[in-house]
Coordinates of C-alpha atoms in Angstrom, one line a residue:
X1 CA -25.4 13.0 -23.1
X2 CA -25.0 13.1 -19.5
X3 CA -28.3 13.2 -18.7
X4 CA -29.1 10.2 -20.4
X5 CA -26.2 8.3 -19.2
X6 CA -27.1 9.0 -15.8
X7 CA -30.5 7.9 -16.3
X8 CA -29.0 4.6 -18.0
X9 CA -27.2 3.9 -15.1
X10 CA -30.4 4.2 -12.5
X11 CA -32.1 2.1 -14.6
X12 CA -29.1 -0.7 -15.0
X13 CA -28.9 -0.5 -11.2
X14 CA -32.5 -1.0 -10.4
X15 CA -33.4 -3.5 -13.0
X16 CA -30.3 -5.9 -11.7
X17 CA -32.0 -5.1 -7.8
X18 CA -29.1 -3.6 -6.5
X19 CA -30.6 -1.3 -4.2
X20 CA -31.8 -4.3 -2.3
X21 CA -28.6 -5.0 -1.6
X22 CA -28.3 -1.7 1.3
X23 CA -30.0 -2.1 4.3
X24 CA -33.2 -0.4 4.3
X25 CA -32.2 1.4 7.9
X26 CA -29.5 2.2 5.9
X27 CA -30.9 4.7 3.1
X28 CA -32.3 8.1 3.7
X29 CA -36.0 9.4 3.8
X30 CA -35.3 11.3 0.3
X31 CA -33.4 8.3 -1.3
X32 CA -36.3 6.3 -0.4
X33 CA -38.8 8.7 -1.8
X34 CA -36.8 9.3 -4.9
X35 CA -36.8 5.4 -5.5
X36 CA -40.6 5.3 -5.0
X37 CA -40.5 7.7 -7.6
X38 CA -38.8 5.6 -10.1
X39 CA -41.7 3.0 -9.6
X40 CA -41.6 1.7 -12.8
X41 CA -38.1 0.7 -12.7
X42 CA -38.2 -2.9 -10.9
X43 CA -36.0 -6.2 -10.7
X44 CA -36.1 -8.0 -13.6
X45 CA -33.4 -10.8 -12.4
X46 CA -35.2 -11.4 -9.0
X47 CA -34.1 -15.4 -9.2
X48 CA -30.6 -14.7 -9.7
X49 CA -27.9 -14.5 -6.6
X50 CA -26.9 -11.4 -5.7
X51 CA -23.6 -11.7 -6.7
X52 CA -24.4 -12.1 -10.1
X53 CA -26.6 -9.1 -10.7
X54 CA -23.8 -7.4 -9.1
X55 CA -21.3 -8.6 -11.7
X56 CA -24.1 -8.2 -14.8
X57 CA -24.8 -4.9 -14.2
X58 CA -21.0 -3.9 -13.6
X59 CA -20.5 -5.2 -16.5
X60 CA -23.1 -3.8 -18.5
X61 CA -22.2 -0.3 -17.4
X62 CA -19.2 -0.7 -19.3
X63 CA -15.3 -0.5 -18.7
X64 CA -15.0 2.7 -16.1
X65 CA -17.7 0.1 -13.8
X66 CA -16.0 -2.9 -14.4
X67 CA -12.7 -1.7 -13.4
X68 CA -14.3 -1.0 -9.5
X69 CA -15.6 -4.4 -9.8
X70 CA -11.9 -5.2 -10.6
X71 CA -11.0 -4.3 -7.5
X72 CA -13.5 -5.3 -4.8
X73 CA -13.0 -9.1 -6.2
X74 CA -9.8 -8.8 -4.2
X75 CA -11.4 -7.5 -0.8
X76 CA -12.7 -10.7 0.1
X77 CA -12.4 -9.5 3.8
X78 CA -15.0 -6.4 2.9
X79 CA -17.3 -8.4 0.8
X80 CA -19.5 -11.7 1.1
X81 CA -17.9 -14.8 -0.3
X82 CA -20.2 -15.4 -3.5
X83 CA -20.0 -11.5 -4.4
X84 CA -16.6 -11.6 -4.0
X85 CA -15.8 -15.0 -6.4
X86 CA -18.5 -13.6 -9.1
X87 CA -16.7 -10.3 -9.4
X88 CA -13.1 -12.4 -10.2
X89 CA -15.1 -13.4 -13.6
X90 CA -14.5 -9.7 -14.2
X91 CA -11.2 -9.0 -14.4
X92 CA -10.1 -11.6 -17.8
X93 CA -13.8 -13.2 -18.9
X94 CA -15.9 -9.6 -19.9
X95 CA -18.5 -10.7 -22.5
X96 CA -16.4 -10.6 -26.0
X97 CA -17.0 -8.7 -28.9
X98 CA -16.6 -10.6 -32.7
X99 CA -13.9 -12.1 -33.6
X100 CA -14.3 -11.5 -36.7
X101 CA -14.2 -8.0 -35.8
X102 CA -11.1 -7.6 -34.5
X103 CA -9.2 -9.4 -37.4
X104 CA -10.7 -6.6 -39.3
X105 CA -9.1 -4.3 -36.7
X106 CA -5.8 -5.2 -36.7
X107 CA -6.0 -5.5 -40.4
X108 CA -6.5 -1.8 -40.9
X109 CA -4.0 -0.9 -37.8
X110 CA -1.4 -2.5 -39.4
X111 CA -1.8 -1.8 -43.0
X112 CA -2.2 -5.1 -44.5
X113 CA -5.1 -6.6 -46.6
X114 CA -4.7 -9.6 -45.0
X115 CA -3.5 -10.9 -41.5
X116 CA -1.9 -14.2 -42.9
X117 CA 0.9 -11.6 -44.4
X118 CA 2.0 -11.3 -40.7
X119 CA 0.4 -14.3 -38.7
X120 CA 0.8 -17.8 -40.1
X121 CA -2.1 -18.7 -37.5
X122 CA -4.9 -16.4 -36.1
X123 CA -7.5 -17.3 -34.0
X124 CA -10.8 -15.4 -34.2
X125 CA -11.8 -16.8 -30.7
X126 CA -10.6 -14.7 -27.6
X127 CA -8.0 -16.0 -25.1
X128 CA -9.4 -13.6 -22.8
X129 CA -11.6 -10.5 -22.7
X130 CA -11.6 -7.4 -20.6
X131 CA -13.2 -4.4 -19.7
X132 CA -11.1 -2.6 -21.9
X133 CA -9.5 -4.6 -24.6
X134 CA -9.1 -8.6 -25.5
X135 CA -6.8 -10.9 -26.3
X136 CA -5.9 -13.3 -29.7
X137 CA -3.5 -15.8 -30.3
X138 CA -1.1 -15.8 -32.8
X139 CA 1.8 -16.9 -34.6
X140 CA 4.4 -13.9 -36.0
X141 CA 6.5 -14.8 -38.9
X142 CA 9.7 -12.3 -38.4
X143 CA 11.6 -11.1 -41.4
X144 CA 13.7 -14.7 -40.7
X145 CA 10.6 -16.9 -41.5
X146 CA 11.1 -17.8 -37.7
X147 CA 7.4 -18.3 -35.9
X148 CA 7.0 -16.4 -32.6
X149 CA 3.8 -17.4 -30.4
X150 CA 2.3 -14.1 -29.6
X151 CA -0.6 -12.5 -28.3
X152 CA -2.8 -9.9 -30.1
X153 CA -4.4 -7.2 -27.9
X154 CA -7.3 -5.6 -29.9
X155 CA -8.9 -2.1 -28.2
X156 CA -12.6 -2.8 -28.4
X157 CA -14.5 -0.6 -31.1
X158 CA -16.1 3.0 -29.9
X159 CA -15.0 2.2 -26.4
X160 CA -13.4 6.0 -26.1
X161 CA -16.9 7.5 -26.8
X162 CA -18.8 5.4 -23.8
X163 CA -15.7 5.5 -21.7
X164 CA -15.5 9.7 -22.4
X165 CA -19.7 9.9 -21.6
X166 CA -19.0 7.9 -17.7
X167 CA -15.8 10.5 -16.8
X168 CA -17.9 13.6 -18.1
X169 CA -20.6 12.6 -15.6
X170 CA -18.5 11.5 -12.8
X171 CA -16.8 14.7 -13.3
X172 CA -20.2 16.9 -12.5
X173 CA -20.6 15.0 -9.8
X174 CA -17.6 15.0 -8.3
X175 CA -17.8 19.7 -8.3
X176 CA -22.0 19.0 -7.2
X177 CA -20.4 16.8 -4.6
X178 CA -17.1 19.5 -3.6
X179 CA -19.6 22.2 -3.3
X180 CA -22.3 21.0 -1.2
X181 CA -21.0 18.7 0.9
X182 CA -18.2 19.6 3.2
X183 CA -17.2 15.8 3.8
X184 CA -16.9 15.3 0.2
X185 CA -14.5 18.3 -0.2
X186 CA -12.2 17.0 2.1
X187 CA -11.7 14.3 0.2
X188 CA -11.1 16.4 -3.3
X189 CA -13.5 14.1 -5.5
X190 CA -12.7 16.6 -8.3
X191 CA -8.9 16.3 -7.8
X192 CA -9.3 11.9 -7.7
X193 CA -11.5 12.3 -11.0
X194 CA -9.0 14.0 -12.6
X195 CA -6.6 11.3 -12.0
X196 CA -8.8 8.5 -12.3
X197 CA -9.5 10.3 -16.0
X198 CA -6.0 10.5 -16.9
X199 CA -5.2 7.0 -16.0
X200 CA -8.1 5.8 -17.9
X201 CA -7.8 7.2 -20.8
X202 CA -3.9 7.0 -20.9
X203 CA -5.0 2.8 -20.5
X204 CA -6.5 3.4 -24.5
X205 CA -3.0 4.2 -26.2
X206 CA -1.7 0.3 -26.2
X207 CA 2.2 2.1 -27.4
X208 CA 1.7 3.4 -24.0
X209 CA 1.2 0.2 -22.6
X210 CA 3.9 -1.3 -25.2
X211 CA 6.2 1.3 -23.4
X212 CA 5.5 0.1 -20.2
X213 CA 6.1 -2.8 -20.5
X214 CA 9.6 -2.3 -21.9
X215 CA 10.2 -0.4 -19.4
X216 CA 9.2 -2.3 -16.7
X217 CA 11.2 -5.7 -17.9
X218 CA 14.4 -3.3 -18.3
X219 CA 13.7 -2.6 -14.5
X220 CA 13.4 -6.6 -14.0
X221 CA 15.4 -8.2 -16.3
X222 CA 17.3 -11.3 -14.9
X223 CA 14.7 -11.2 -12.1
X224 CA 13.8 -14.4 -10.3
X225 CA 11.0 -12.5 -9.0
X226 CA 9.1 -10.7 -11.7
X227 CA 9.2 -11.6 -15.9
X228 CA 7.3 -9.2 -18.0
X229 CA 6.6 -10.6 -21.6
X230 CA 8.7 -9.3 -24.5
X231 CA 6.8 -6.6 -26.3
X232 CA 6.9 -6.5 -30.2
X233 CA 6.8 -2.3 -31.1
X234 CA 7.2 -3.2 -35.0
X235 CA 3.6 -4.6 -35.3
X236 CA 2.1 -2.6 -32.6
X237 CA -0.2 0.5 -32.7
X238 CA -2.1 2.9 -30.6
X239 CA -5.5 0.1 -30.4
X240 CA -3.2 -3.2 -31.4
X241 CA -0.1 -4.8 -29.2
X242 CA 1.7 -7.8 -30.5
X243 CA 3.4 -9.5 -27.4
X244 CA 5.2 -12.3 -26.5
X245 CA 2.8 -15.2 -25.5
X246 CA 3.5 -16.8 -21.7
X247 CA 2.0 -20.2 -20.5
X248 CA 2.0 -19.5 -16.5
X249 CA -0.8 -20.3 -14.3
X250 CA -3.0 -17.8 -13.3
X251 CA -2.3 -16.1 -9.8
X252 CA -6.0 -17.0 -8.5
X253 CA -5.7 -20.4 -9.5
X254 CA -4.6 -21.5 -5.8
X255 CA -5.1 -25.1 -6.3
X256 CA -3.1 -26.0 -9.2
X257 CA -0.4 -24.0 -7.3
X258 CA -0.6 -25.9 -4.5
X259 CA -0.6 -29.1 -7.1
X260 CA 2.8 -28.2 -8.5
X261 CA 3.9 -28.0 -4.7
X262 CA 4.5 -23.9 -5.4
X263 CA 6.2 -22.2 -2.2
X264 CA 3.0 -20.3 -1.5
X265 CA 5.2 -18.5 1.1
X266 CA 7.9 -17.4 -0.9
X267 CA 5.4 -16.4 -3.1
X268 CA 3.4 -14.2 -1.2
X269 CA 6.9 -12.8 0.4
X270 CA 8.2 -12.2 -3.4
X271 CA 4.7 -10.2 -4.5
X272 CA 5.4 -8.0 -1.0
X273 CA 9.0 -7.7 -2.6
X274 CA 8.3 -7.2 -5.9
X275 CA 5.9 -4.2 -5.2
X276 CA 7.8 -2.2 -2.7
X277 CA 10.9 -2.8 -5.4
X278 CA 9.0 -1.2 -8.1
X279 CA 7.7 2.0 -5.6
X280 CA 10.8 2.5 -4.0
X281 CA 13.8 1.5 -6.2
X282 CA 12.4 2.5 -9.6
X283 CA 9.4 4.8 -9.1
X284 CA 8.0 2.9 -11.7
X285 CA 5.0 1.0 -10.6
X286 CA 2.4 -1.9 -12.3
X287 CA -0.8 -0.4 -10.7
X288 CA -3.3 -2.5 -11.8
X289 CA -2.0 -6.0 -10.3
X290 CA -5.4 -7.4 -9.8
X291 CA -5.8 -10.9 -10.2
X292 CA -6.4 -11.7 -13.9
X293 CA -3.5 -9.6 -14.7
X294 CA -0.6 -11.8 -12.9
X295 CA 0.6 -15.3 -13.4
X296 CA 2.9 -17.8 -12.1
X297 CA 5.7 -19.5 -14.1
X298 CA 5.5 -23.3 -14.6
X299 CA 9.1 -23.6 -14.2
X300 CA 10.9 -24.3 -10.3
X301 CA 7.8 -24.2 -8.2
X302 CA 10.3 -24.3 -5.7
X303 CA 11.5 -21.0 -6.7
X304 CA 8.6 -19.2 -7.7
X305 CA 8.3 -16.3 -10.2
X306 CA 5.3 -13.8 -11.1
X307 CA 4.7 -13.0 -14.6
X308 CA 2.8 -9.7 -15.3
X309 CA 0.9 -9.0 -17.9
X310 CA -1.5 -5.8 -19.4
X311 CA 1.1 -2.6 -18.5
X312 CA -1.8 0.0 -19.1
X313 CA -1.6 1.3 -16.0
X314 CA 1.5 2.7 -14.1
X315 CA 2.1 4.7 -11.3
X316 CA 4.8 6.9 -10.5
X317 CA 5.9 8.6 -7.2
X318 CA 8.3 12.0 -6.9
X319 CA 11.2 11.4 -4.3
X320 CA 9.3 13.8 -1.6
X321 CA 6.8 11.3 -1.7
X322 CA 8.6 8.4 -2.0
X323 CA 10.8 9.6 0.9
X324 CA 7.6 10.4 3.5
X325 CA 5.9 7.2 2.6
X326 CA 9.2 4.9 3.6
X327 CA 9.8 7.2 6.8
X328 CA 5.5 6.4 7.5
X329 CA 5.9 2.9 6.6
X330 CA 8.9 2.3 9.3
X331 CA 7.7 4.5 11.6
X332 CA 4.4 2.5 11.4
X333 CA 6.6 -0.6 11.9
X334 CA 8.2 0.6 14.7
X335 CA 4.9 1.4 16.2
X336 CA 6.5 5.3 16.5
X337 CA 3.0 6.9 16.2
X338 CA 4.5 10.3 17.3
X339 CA 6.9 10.2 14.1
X340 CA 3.8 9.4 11.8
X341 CA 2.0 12.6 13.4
X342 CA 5.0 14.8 12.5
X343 CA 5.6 13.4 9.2
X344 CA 1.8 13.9 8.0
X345 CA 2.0 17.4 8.7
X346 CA 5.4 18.2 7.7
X347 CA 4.0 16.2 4.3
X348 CA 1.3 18.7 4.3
X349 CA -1.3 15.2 4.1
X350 CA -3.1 17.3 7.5
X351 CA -3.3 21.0 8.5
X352 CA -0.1 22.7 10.2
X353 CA -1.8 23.3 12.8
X354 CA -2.8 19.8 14.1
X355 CA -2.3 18.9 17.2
X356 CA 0.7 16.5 17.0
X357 CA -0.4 14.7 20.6
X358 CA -3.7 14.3 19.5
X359 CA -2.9 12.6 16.4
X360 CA -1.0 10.4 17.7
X361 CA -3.4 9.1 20.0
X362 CA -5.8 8.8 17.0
X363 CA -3.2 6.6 14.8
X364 CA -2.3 4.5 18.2
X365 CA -6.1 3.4 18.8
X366 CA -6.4 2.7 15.5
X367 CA -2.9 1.0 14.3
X368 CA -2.0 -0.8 17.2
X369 CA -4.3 -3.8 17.3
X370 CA -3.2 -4.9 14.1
X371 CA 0.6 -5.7 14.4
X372 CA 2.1 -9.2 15.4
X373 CA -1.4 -10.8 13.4
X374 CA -1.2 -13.0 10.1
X375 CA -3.1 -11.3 7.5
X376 CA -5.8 -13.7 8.1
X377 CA -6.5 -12.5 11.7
X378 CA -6.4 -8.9 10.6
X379 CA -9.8 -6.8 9.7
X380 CA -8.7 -4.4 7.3
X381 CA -12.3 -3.5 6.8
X382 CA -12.4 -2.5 10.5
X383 CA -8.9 -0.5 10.3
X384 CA -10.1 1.1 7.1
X385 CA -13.0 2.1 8.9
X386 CA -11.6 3.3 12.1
X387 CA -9.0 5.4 9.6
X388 CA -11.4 7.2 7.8
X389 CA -12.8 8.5 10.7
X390 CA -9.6 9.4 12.1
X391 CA -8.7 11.0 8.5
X392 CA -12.3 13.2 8.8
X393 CA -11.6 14.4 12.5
X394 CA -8.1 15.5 11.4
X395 CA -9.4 17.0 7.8
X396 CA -7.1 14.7 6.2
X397 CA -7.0 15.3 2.2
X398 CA -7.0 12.7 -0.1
X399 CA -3.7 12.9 -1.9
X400 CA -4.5 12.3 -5.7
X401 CA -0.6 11.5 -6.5
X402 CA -1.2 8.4 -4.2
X403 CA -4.6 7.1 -5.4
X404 CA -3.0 4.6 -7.5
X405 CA -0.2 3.4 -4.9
X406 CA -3.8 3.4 -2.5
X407 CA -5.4 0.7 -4.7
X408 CA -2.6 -1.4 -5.7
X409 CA -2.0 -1.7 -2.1
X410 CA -5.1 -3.7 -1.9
X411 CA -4.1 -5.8 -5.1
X412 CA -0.9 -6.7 -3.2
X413 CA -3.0 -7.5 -0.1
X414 CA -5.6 -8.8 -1.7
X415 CA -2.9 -11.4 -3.5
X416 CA -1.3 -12.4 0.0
X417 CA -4.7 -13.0 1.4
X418 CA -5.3 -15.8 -1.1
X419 CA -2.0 -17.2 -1.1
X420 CA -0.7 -17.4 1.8
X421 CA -2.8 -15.7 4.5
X422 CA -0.1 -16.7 7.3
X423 CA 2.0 -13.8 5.3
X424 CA 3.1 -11.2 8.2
X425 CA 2.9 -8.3 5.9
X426 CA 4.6 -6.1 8.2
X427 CA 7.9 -8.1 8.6
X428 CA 8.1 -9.1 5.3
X429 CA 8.9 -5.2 4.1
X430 CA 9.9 -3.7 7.1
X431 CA 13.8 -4.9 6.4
X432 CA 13.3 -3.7 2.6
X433 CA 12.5 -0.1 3.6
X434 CA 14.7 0.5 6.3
X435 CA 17.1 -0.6 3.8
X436 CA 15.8 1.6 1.3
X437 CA 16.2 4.8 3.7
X438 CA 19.7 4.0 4.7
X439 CA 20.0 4.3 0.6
X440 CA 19.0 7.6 0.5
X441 CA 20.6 9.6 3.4
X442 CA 23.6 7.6 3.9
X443 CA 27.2 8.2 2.7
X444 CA 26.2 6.0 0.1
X445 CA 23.6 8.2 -1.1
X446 CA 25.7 11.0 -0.5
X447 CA 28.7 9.3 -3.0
X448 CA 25.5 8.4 -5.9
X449 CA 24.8 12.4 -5.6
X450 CA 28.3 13.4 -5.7
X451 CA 28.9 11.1 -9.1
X452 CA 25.8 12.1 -10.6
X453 CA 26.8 15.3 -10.4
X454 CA 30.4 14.8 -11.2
X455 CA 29.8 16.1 -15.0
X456 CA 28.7 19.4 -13.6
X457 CA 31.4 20.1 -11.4
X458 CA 34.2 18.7 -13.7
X459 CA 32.1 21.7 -15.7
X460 CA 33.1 24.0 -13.5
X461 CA 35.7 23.6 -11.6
X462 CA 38.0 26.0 -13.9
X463 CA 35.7 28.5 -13.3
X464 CA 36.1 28.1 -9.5
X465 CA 39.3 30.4 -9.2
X466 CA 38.3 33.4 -10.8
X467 CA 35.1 32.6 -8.5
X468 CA 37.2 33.0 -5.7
X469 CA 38.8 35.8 -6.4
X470 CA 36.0 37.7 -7.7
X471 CA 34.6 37.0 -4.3
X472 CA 37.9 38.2 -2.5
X473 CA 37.5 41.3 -4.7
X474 CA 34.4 42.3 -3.1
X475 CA 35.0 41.6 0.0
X476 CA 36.6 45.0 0.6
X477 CA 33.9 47.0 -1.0
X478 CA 30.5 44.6 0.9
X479 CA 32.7 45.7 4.1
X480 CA 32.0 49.7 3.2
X481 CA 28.2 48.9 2.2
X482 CA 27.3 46.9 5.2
X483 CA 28.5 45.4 8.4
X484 CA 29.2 42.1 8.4
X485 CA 29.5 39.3 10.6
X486 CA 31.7 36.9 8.9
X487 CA 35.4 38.0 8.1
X488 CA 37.4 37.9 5.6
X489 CA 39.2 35.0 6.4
X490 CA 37.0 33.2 8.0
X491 CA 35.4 33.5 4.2
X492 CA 38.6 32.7 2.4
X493 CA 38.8 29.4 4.5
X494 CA 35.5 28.5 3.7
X495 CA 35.8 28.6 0.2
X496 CA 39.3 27.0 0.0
X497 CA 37.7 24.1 2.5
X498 CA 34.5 23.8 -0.1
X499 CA 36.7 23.4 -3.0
X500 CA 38.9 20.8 -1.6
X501 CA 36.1 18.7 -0.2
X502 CA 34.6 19.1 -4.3
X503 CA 38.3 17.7 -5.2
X504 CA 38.4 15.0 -3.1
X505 CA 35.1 13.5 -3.9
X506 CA 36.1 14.0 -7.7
X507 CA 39.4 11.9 -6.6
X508 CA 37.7 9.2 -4.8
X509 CA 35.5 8.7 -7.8
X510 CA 38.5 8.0 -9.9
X511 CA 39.7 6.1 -7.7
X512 CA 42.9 8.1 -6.4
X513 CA 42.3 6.8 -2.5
X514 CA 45.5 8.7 -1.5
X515 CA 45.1 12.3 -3.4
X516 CA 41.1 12.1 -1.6
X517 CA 42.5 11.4 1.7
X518 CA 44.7 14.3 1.6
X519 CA 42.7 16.8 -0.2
X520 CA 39.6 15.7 2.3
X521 CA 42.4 16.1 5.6
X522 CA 42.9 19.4 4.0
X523 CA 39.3 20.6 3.8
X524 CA 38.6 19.7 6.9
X525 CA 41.3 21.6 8.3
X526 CA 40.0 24.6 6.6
X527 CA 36.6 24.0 7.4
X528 CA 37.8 23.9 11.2
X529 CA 40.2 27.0 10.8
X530 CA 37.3 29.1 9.8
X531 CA 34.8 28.2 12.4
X532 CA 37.5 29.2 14.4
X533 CA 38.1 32.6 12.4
X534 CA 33.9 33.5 12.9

């Protein structure tokens, strides 16, 4: 199977030309031999642009192809302007399949000999269609005899088997590439597959996405930033998801924006806002915001808001993660080079034994340039560039926990770029995350913890005497076994100080100001009284 898949996809690439695309200085003596030997595999599209043999064969390939394409239509900084716009038509117009089809489909998902027992109106034609799935409208009767416009997302048929054929064969690849090719290793192609699988297939099971989606306009709701559409779990299955249908206009369609007299730069700020909110806040991401996936309300242009749409894809981040990425991201703001050294390699992202001067250079020469500059004045293609190599000299790993956060990152970028390319980037999230870290190690953070864990030691706290003096029990005995440096006072205090600092944060939680101000005068006292005792 892989073996012919493989061969499929030489041939799709050489019949659309695409290896005309790369310089011929550019390819190898063996690439160019092997290609010779492939003779009777030519152009057959020699009279179309470039851009659309690109886009044909990506989308020939299938749905694991068409999703790269999804994302290079947004780096219109890496790619040629007529590439660029005919990749776009891949992310919502993907050749259909019948609609006739899918009626049958969603028939059979949801038990029903025919639709009009749920739908008073069903069209066959596709609102949109994808790599994946597409999209029908509808009208729901609920149990009320109330009609709901909705949308109908259909999994296209026998997609799993084609999909399941592309990751096997990436997979081989990815161990040929890990073990004979020490560049490649670094970068753990076997590691990224495995994610990149996962993802994928997880993108199949629409409840999933149903879930999502619930989720994620829970994390939103009463938003003036971000609506998610309502999702409707009663008529949805594993390849069908009924949803609520939304008339916004689509996020790539800059000019009737600019029609309704949208604030293109509140816009751009809010899609800056609304992604660092979902990383850092929730640890819940949407992390496949290209393009054809995100719309803008009709309603207060002044006052923009982004609708998103097709949940399939979600990324989540642990809080050691989430934590190092904030501290990189100000430190990056703050131009402190030194602290992003140290926090790579206490991330473990380089080796322990880099050289934290060095590395600090590196990030410097390459960072630098790029702050105090629009986005429309900055070469990210250059920067990418000038970090890979920095990433190679330093054996930098590719961290496969972050490849989605990676490539919705460029989405998000991507997005500003069209909208508003004024957008300082930079100064737009730099407040939000510095925010964010006061959050997490401040007294406020320090309160959250205590009340989350007020349960536990409300719990325990009647076991704490007999704690105690089990504890003063042994002392006498651990004195006999082993010398020790603390004494027994000193101990008694300690423990006495620890449980009246517990008390106190259990009475400020209730709300007893005065019993935590005395109970936290008294710890303190105890906690001083026994460094004094050591």
């Amino acid at each position: 199977m892989s073996t012919a898949r493989l061969y499929y996809i030489t041939k799709t690439l050489l019949s659309y030309g695409l290896d005309e695309l790369i310089p011929k200085q550019k390819i190898p003596w063996y690439a160019k031999i092997a290609r010779g030997s492939l003779f009777w595999l030519r152009n057959q599209h020699k009279n179309k642009p470039a851009g659309l043999r690109l886009r044909l064969a990506l989308q020939e390939l299938g749905p694991v192809w068409i999703k790269f394409g999804q994302m290079l239509s947004t780096r219109r900084d890496l790619l040629p302007h007529d590439i660029a716009l005919e990749l776009a038509f891949l992310q919502d117009q993907v050749e259909p399949f019948e609609g006739e089809l899918a009626q049958k489909i969603i028939e059979k998902a949801l038990e029903i000999s025919d639709i009009n027992q749920l739908f008073s109106e069903f069209s066959q034609t596709p609102l949109a269609s994808a790599s994946i799935a597409q999209v029908h409208t509808a009208k729901l009767v609920d149990a009320h005899n109330n009609s709901q416009d909705v949308v109908i997302k259909v999994i296209r048929p026998n997609i799993k088997t084609q999909i399941n054929a592309d990751l096997a064969l990436m997979e081989k690849l990815a161990k040929v590439l890990a073990n004979v090719h020490s560049e490649a290793k670094r970068l753990r192609p076997v590691e990224v597959v495995k994610e990149y699988k996962k993802t994928l297939l997880d993108e199949l099971d629409l409840m999933r996405e149903g879930a999502n989606g619930i989720q994620l306009k829970r994390n939103f709701e009463g938003s003036d930033s971000l609506y998610i559409p309502a999702v409707y779990s009663d008529y949805s299955r594993s390849n069908v998801l009924v949803m609520e249908r939304i008339y916004g206009i689509p996020v790539s369609d800059t000019e009737s924006l600019i029609a309704q007299n949208t604030n293109m730069k509140l816009l751009a700020e809010r899609g800056v806002e609304v992604f660092f909110t979902q990383v850092f806040r929730d640890s819940f991401f949407h992390a496949d915001m290209h393009p054809g996936n995100i719309f803008v309300s009709r309603e207060h242009p002044e006052n923009p808001m982004y609708i998103g749409i097709d949940c399939g894809i979600v990324g989540t981040l642990n809080k050691e993660d989430k934590r190092y990425l904030a501290e990189n991201f100000i430190a990056f703001f703050n131009r402190d080079y030194r602290q992003v050294a140290q926090l790579h390699v206490d991330s473990g992202w380089v080796p322990p034994d880099t050289s934290i001067e060095e590395f600090e250079f590196a990030i410097r020469t390459v960072c630098e340039p790029i702050f105090n500059k629009p986005l429309a004045e900055i070469s990210f293609g250059h920067v990418l560039v000038n970090l890979f190599n920095t990433a190679r000299r330093f054996n930098m790993q590719v961290q496969p926990q972050l490849v989605l956060l990676q490539k919705t990152l460029l989405y998000v970028e991507g997005l500003g770029r069209q909208l508003y390319p004024q957008l300082d980037l930079w100064k737009t999230a730099k407040p939000f995350l510095e925010d964010w870290v006061k959050q997490q190690v401040g007294p406020l953070s320090v309160m959250k913890q205590m009340y989350a864990n007020l349960p536990f030691w409300a719990e325990k706290m009647p076991e704490l005497p007999d704690l105690i003096y089990q504890n003063l029990k042994r002392s006498p005995q651990m004195q006999y076994s082993q010398p020790s440096k603390v004494s027994h006072k000193a101990l008694v205090l300690s423990l006495l100080g620890s449980a009246t600092l517990i008390v106190s944060a259990l009475c400020y939680l209730q709300h007893d100001l005065i019993a935590a101000g005395i109970t936290l005068a008294a710890s303190a006292i105890s906690f001083i009284a026994a460094w004094r005792n050591t």
